[in-house]
Amino acid sequence: MPLTASYDPNAPSEQPVSLPSAPLLLISETEVVQPPLTRRGTGPGIILVLPHFKDLNIRKEGAKPLDPEPVQKWAEEGFAVAAITPNSSDWFFKSSLKRSIDALLGLKELDTRDKFAVIVYDSKLVNSILPVLTGDPRIVALVIYGTSPPGNSLSIPTLIHLHASEKPGTSSSNVTFHTYTNSSPYFVLPRVSGYDPGSAALSHSRSLVFLRKRLGGPIFDLEAIWEEHTYFEFEDRSVAKTMGTMVMTGGVGRENLTTFYRDHFIFSSVTYDYQRHRRSTDDLYAAMQVVSRTLGPDRIVGTFTHDRIVDWLLPGVPPSGKKLTIPMIAVVNIRGDRLYNEHIWWDQATALRQAHILPTHLPFSTPEGEKRLRLPIAGAESAAMLADEANGKSNIMFGNDWGLQD
């Protein structure tokens, strides 16, 4: 089957792909419910207790964070989310919790109906909330940001995320503490001035593992999601279908990423064939060999012929006609059943060397006169050893044939 060589907005493969779009439901002045925002569309229930933003120091400068607010973020992970935001001094958590759980139970998208988790983002409310939670056997997990409850008051399995000035309590079989370097208890909230994206991401990942264990899900096949995404990129060559596998909120934005895939990636790339190594009828055939895989990173070796300008790899470099074999690593962040982001690294020096753009030696001035410096750059042999450590010798650059030469 011939491969699509250029973008055609009228092609069947480029018709709009429907995205998860369940509407936010208003329950009362203090509670809302958001069904899961995944392609699966169902999931267990969690209740968020959020601070009122009028009481916080909101960010006024800098780029908008890529991170969405907690309600949307947890819904994109596959949870049915109820969110409580107190709005007055006469607010009662017990009544809010009841309305929230009743609203979740009214959702057809809720797939687990006998247990729920609570995440408290407002540290000032923790002590008043705990007695209510311990009295409801349906609450099987608790996540707290910003404070450590006093004494041994936690009978529910609890995960606590603390900022630097807060001292952790004593860990137990029920309670786990993590401390971060931030000074704000609201470091996880993107709209707040104390937001820290690194700590927010780490605490979110820890919370996700914790909640999945206690609620029994939602669980997704991460490898299948990644393989689907790369199939649409490199074999089907569909911008619309590729974008349909991704979560995009703020930051780079869906429009900008669509432009990148359409104008600089999918149709300017060679055609990859993951692991199968069959010969394609397309002249731009390339093989991608997965060397190892974990739940976070992929290490990939890509082999292809550099017979066109490849914007994402060698931007502006004219075709060299050379076969390039390049070690790569992809760290892929999956949210729910779609990709949130992917960070891809490769050895740019070996790419330039194999394309015969970067020389093996450069002139180098020394007190003794002009010499030549053999650059510590490997060619295709580095990829060969990554795939098979016995296929080559290690540390050969320590020898006399490298470095300064007469």
Coordinates of C-alpha atoms in Angstrom, one line a residue:
M1 CA 0.0 0.0 0.0
P2 CA 1.6 3.3 -1.0
L3 CA 2.3 5.7 1.8
T4 CA 0.9 9.2 2.1
A5 CA 3.6 11.6 0.9
S6 CA 2.0 14.9 1.9
Y7 CA -0.8 16.3 4.0
D8 CA -4.2 16.3 2.4
P9 CA -6.9 17.8 4.6
N10 CA -9.6 16.1 2.6
A11 CA -8.2 12.6 2.9
P12 CA -10.3 10.1 4.9
S13 CA -7.5 9.6 7.4
E14 CA -7.4 13.4 8.1
Q15 CA -11.1 13.8 9.1
P16 CA -11.6 15.1 12.7
V17 CA -11.1 12.6 15.5
S18 CA -13.6 12.9 18.3
L19 CA -12.0 13.7 21.7
P20 CA -13.2 13.0 25.2
S21 CA -15.5 15.9 26.1
A22 CA -17.8 15.1 29.0
P23 CA -19.2 18.3 30.4
L24 CA -18.5 19.6 33.9
L25 CA -21.7 19.3 36.0
L26 CA -22.6 21.9 38.6
I27 CA -24.0 20.3 41.7
S28 CA -24.3 23.3 44.0
E29 CA -22.4 26.5 44.7
T30 CA -19.6 24.5 46.3
E31 CA -19.5 21.2 44.3
V32 CA -19.0 20.2 40.7
V33 CA -18.6 16.8 39.1
Q34 CA -16.5 15.9 36.0
P35 CA -16.9 12.5 34.3
P36 CA -13.7 10.9 33.0
L37 CA -12.0 12.6 30.1
T38 CA -10.6 9.5 28.5
R39 CA -11.4 7.5 25.4
R40 CA -12.5 4.6 27.7
G41 CA -14.9 7.0 29.4
T42 CA -15.4 5.2 32.7
G43 CA -13.4 5.1 36.0
P44 CA -13.5 5.1 39.8
G45 CA -14.5 8.1 41.8
I46 CA -12.3 10.7 43.7
I47 CA -13.3 13.8 45.6
L48 CA -11.0 16.8 45.6
V49 CA -11.1 19.5 48.3
L50 CA -9.8 22.7 46.8
P51 CA -8.9 26.1 48.2
H52 CA -10.9 29.1 47.0
F53 CA -8.6 30.9 44.6
K54 CA -9.6 34.3 46.0
D55 CA -7.6 33.4 49.1
L56 CA -4.5 32.5 47.2
N57 CA -1.6 34.4 45.5
I58 CA -2.4 33.8 41.8
R59 CA 0.3 33.9 39.2
K60 CA 0.3 37.1 37.2
E61 CA 3.5 36.7 35.1
G62 CA 5.2 34.2 33.0
A63 CA 3.9 31.7 30.5
K64 CA 0.8 29.7 31.2
P65 CA 1.8 26.3 32.6
L66 CA 1.2 23.2 30.5
D67 CA -0.4 21.6 33.6
P68 CA -4.2 21.8 33.8
E69 CA -6.1 22.4 37.0
P70 CA -6.7 19.4 39.3
V71 CA -10.3 18.6 38.2
Q72 CA -9.4 18.3 34.5
K73 CA -6.0 16.6 35.2
W74 CA -7.6 13.8 37.3
A75 CA -10.4 13.4 34.8
E76 CA -7.8 13.0 32.0
E77 CA -6.2 10.2 34.2
G78 CA -9.5 8.3 34.0
F79 CA -11.2 9.2 37.2
A80 CA -14.7 10.5 37.8
V81 CA -14.0 13.6 39.8
A82 CA -16.1 15.5 42.3
A83 CA -14.6 18.8 43.5
I84 CA -15.5 20.8 46.6
T85 CA -14.6 24.4 47.0
P86 CA -15.7 26.0 50.3
N87 CA -17.1 29.5 49.7
S88 CA -18.2 30.7 53.2
S89 CA -17.6 30.2 56.9
D90 CA -20.8 28.3 57.4
W91 CA -19.8 25.6 55.0
F92 CA -19.9 22.0 56.3
F93 CA -17.7 19.3 54.8
K94 CA -20.0 16.5 55.8
S95 CA -22.9 17.9 53.7
S96 CA -20.5 18.6 50.8
L97 CA -19.1 15.1 50.9
K98 CA -22.5 13.5 50.8
R99 CA -23.6 15.6 47.8
S100 CA -20.4 14.8 46.0
I101 CA -20.6 11.1 46.5
D102 CA -24.3 11.1 45.6
A103 CA -23.5 12.9 42.4
L104 CA -20.7 10.5 41.6
L105 CA -23.0 7.5 42.2
G106 CA -25.5 9.2 39.7
L107 CA -22.9 9.0 36.9
K108 CA -23.2 6.1 34.5
E109 CA -19.4 6.6 33.9
L110 CA -18.6 5.6 37.5
D111 CA -17.3 2.0 37.3
T112 CA -16.5 1.4 41.0
R113 CA -19.4 2.2 43.3
D114 CA -18.3 1.0 46.7
K115 CA -15.1 2.9 47.4
F116 CA -13.8 6.4 46.9
A117 CA -10.6 8.5 47.5
V118 CA -10.2 12.0 48.7
I119 CA -7.5 14.5 47.8
V120 CA -7.2 17.6 50.1
Y121 CA -5.4 20.5 48.5
D122 CA -6.3 23.0 51.2
S123 CA -4.1 22.4 54.2
K124 CA -6.2 24.6 56.5
L125 CA -9.2 22.3 56.2
V126 CA -7.4 19.0 56.9
N127 CA -8.2 18.8 60.7
S128 CA -11.9 19.5 60.3
I129 CA -12.2 17.0 57.4
L130 CA -10.5 14.0 59.0
P131 CA -13.3 13.0 61.5
V132 CA -15.8 13.0 58.7
L133 CA -13.7 10.8 56.5
T134 CA -12.9 8.2 59.2
G135 CA -16.6 7.8 59.7
D136 CA -17.3 6.8 56.1
P137 CA -16.1 3.2 55.3
R138 CA -16.4 4.0 51.5
I139 CA -13.3 6.3 51.8
V140 CA -10.4 4.0 51.2
A141 CA -7.6 6.4 50.4
L142 CA -6.6 9.9 51.4
V143 CA -4.0 12.3 49.8
I144 CA -3.0 15.5 51.6
Y145 CA -1.0 18.4 50.4
G146 CA 0.7 20.9 52.6
T147 CA 0.3 19.7 56.2
S148 CA 0.9 16.7 58.5
P149 CA -2.1 15.9 60.7
P150 CA -1.3 15.7 64.4
G151 CA -0.8 12.5 66.3
N152 CA -2.0 9.1 65.1
S153 CA -5.2 10.5 63.7
L154 CA -5.1 8.6 60.4
S155 CA -6.8 5.3 60.1
I156 CA -7.3 5.6 56.3
P157 CA -4.3 4.7 54.0
T158 CA -2.8 8.2 53.5
L159 CA -0.2 9.8 51.3
I160 CA 1.1 13.2 52.4
H161 CA 3.0 15.7 50.3
L162 CA 4.8 18.4 52.3
H163 CA 6.6 21.6 51.4
A164 CA 10.1 22.3 52.8
S165 CA 9.1 24.1 56.0
E166 CA 6.6 21.4 57.2
K167 CA 8.0 18.6 59.3
P168 CA 6.8 15.1 58.5
G169 CA 5.2 12.9 61.1
T170 CA 6.0 9.3 61.7
S171 CA 5.5 7.0 58.7
S172 CA 3.5 3.8 59.4
S173 CA 1.8 1.0 57.4
N174 CA -1.0 3.5 56.8
V175 CA 0.8 6.7 56.3
T176 CA 3.6 7.7 53.8
F177 CA 5.3 11.1 53.7
H178 CA 7.1 12.9 50.9
T179 CA 8.8 16.3 51.3
Y180 CA 9.6 18.6 48.5
T181 CA 11.9 21.6 48.3
N182 CA 9.2 24.2 47.8
S183 CA 8.2 26.8 50.3
S184 CA 4.5 26.9 49.3
P185 CA 1.9 24.3 50.4
Y186 CA 0.2 25.0 47.1
F187 CA 3.1 24.0 44.9
V188 CA 0.9 21.6 42.9
L189 CA -1.7 24.2 41.8
P190 CA -0.7 25.7 38.4
R191 CA -2.5 29.0 38.9
V192 CA -0.7 29.8 42.2
S193 CA 2.5 31.8 42.3
G194 CA 4.2 29.0 44.4
Y195 CA 3.6 26.4 41.7
D196 CA 6.6 24.2 41.0
P197 CA 6.1 22.0 37.8
G198 CA 8.8 19.5 38.8
S199 CA 7.5 18.8 42.3
A200 CA 3.9 18.9 41.0
A201 CA 4.6 16.2 38.4
L202 CA 6.5 14.0 40.9
S203 CA 3.8 14.3 43.6
H204 CA 1.1 13.6 41.0
S205 CA 2.8 10.4 39.8
R206 CA 3.2 9.2 43.4
S207 CA -0.5 10.0 44.1
L208 CA -1.6 8.2 40.9
V209 CA 0.2 5.0 41.9
F210 CA -1.2 5.3 45.4
L211 CA -4.8 5.8 44.2
R212 CA -4.7 3.1 41.6
K213 CA -3.6 0.6 44.2
R214 CA -6.4 1.5 46.6
L215 CA -9.2 2.0 44.0
G216 CA -8.2 -0.8 41.7
G217 CA -7.7 1.5 38.7
P218 CA -8.0 3.0 36.3
I219 CA -5.3 0.8 34.6
F220 CA -4.3 1.3 31.0
D221 CA -1.9 -0.6 28.6
L222 CA 0.8 2.0 28.3
E223 CA 2.7 0.1 25.6
A224 CA -0.4 -0.3 23.5
I225 CA -1.0 3.5 23.7
W226 CA 2.5 4.3 22.7
E227 CA 2.5 1.8 19.8
E228 CA -0.8 3.2 18.5
H229 CA 0.6 6.7 18.6
T230 CA 3.7 5.8 16.7
Y231 CA 1.7 3.8 14.2
F232 CA -0.4 6.8 13.3
E233 CA 2.8 8.9 13.1
F234 CA 5.0 6.7 10.9
E235 CA 2.9 4.1 9.1
D236 CA -0.6 5.6 8.7
R237 CA 0.8 9.1 8.5
S238 CA -2.3 10.8 9.8
V239 CA -2.0 14.1 11.6
A240 CA -5.7 13.9 12.8
K241 CA -5.3 10.4 14.2
T242 CA -1.9 11.2 15.8
M243 CA -3.4 14.2 17.6
G244 CA -6.4 12.0 18.7
T245 CA -3.9 10.0 20.8
M246 CA -2.7 13.0 22.7
V247 CA -3.8 15.1 25.7
M248 CA -3.1 18.8 25.1
T249 CA -3.9 21.5 27.6
G250 CA -2.4 25.0 27.6
G251 CA 1.4 25.4 27.1
V252 CA 2.3 24.4 23.6
G253 CA -1.3 23.9 22.6
R254 CA -3.1 21.6 20.2
E255 CA -3.0 24.1 17.3
N256 CA 0.8 24.6 17.5
L257 CA 1.4 20.8 17.9
T258 CA -0.8 20.1 15.0
T259 CA 1.3 22.5 12.9
F260 CA 4.5 20.8 14.0
Y261 CA 3.2 17.3 13.1
R262 CA 1.8 18.5 9.8
D263 CA 4.6 20.7 8.5
H264 CA 7.8 19.4 10.2
F265 CA 7.4 15.8 11.4
I266 CA 5.1 13.3 9.9
F267 CA 5.6 14.2 6.2
S268 CA 9.2 15.2 6.5
S269 CA 10.2 12.0 8.2
V270 CA 11.3 8.7 6.8
T271 CA 8.9 5.8 7.2
Y272 CA 9.6 3.8 10.3
D273 CA 8.9 0.1 10.7
Y274 CA 9.0 -0.9 14.4
Q275 CA 10.7 -4.2 15.2
R276 CA 9.3 -6.1 12.2
H277 CA 12.2 -5.1 9.9
R278 CA 10.3 -6.0 6.8
R279 CA 11.3 -4.3 3.6
S280 CA 8.8 -1.6 2.6
T281 CA 8.0 -0.7 -1.0
D282 CA 8.6 2.9 -0.1
D283 CA 12.1 4.2 -0.8
L284 CA 12.2 6.0 2.5
Y285 CA 12.1 2.9 4.5
A286 CA 13.6 2.9 8.0
A287 CA 13.8 0.4 10.8
M288 CA 13.2 1.2 14.5
Q289 CA 14.6 -1.4 16.9
V290 CA 13.4 -1.1 20.5
V291 CA 16.4 -2.1 22.7
S292 CA 14.7 -1.9 26.1
R293 CA 11.5 -0.5 27.6
T294 CA 10.3 0.4 31.0
L295 CA 7.1 2.1 32.2
G296 CA 8.9 5.5 31.8
P297 CA 11.5 5.6 29.1
D298 CA 12.1 3.9 25.7
R299 CA 15.6 3.4 24.3
I300 CA 15.3 3.2 20.6
V301 CA 17.8 2.7 17.8
G302 CA 16.7 4.2 14.5
T303 CA 18.2 3.3 11.1
F304 CA 17.3 5.2 7.9
T305 CA 18.8 6.8 4.8
H306 CA 19.2 10.6 5.0
D307 CA 17.7 11.3 1.5
R308 CA 15.6 14.4 2.4
I309 CA 15.8 17.3 4.8
V310 CA 14.5 16.0 8.1
D311 CA 13.3 19.0 10.1
W312 CA 13.1 17.4 13.5
L313 CA 16.5 15.6 13.3
L314 CA 18.9 17.6 11.1
P315 CA 17.0 20.9 10.4
G316 CA 18.2 22.6 7.2
V317 CA 20.8 20.0 6.5
P318 CA 20.7 19.0 2.8
P319 CA 20.3 15.2 2.0
S320 CA 23.5 13.4 2.3
G321 CA 22.3 10.0 0.9
K322 CA 24.1 8.3 3.9
K323 CA 22.6 5.6 6.0
L324 CA 22.3 6.8 9.6
T325 CA 22.0 4.5 12.7
I326 CA 21.3 6.7 15.7
P327 CA 20.7 5.7 19.4
M328 CA 17.6 7.5 20.7
I329 CA 15.7 7.6 24.0
A330 CA 12.1 8.6 24.4
V331 CA 10.6 9.5 27.8
V332 CA 6.9 9.3 27.3
N333 CA 4.3 10.7 29.8
I334 CA 0.9 9.1 29.4
R335 CA -2.1 10.6 31.1
G336 CA -5.1 8.2 31.2
D337 CA -5.2 6.5 27.7
R338 CA -3.5 9.3 25.8
L339 CA -0.1 10.8 25.5
Y340 CA 0.5 14.0 27.6
N341 CA 4.1 14.6 26.3
E342 CA 7.1 12.9 24.8
H343 CA 10.7 14.0 25.2
I344 CA 13.1 12.5 22.7
W345 CA 16.9 12.6 22.9
W346 CA 19.5 11.3 20.4
D347 CA 23.2 11.6 19.8
Q348 CA 23.3 14.6 17.5
A349 CA 27.1 14.3 17.1
T350 CA 26.8 10.8 15.6
A351 CA 24.0 11.9 13.4
L352 CA 26.1 14.7 12.0
R353 CA 29.2 12.4 11.7
Q354 CA 27.3 9.7 9.9
A355 CA 25.9 12.2 7.5
H356 CA 29.5 13.3 6.8
I357 CA 28.7 16.9 8.0
L358 CA 31.0 16.7 11.1
P359 CA 34.6 15.7 10.4
T360 CA 36.6 13.2 12.4
H361 CA 39.4 15.7 13.1
L362 CA 39.7 19.4 13.6
P363 CA 42.8 21.7 13.7
F364 CA 43.9 22.5 17.3
S365 CA 46.4 25.0 18.4
T366 CA 48.8 24.1 21.2
P367 CA 52.0 25.7 22.7
E368 CA 54.0 23.2 20.7
G369 CA 52.3 24.2 17.4
E370 CA 49.3 23.2 15.3
K371 CA 48.0 19.7 15.8
R372 CA 44.9 17.8 14.9
L373 CA 42.2 16.8 17.5
R374 CA 40.4 13.6 16.8
L375 CA 36.9 14.3 18.1
P376 CA 35.4 11.9 20.6
I377 CA 32.5 11.0 18.4
A378 CA 31.4 7.5 17.5
G379 CA 29.6 6.5 14.4
A380 CA 27.1 3.6 13.8
E381 CA 29.2 1.4 16.1
S382 CA 27.6 3.2 19.2
A383 CA 24.2 2.0 18.1
A384 CA 25.5 -1.4 17.4
M385 CA 26.8 -1.8 21.0
L386 CA 23.6 -0.4 22.4
A387 CA 21.7 -3.2 20.7
D388 CA 24.3 -5.9 21.5
E389 CA 27.0 -5.0 24.1
A390 CA 29.2 -7.8 22.7
N391 CA 29.2 -6.1 19.2
G392 CA 32.3 -3.9 19.7
K393 CA 34.8 -2.7 22.3
S394 CA 34.1 -0.3 25.1
N395 CA 36.3 2.7 26.0
I396 CA 38.3 2.7 22.8
M397 CA 38.5 6.5 23.0
F398 CA 40.9 6.2 25.9
G399 CA 43.5 5.0 23.5
N400 CA 46.4 6.9 21.9
D401 CA 44.5 7.1 18.5
W402 CA 42.1 9.6 20.0
G403 CA 42.6 13.2 21.2
L404 CA 45.5 15.3 20.0
Q405 CA 47.4 13.9 17.0
D406 CA 50.6 15.1 15.4

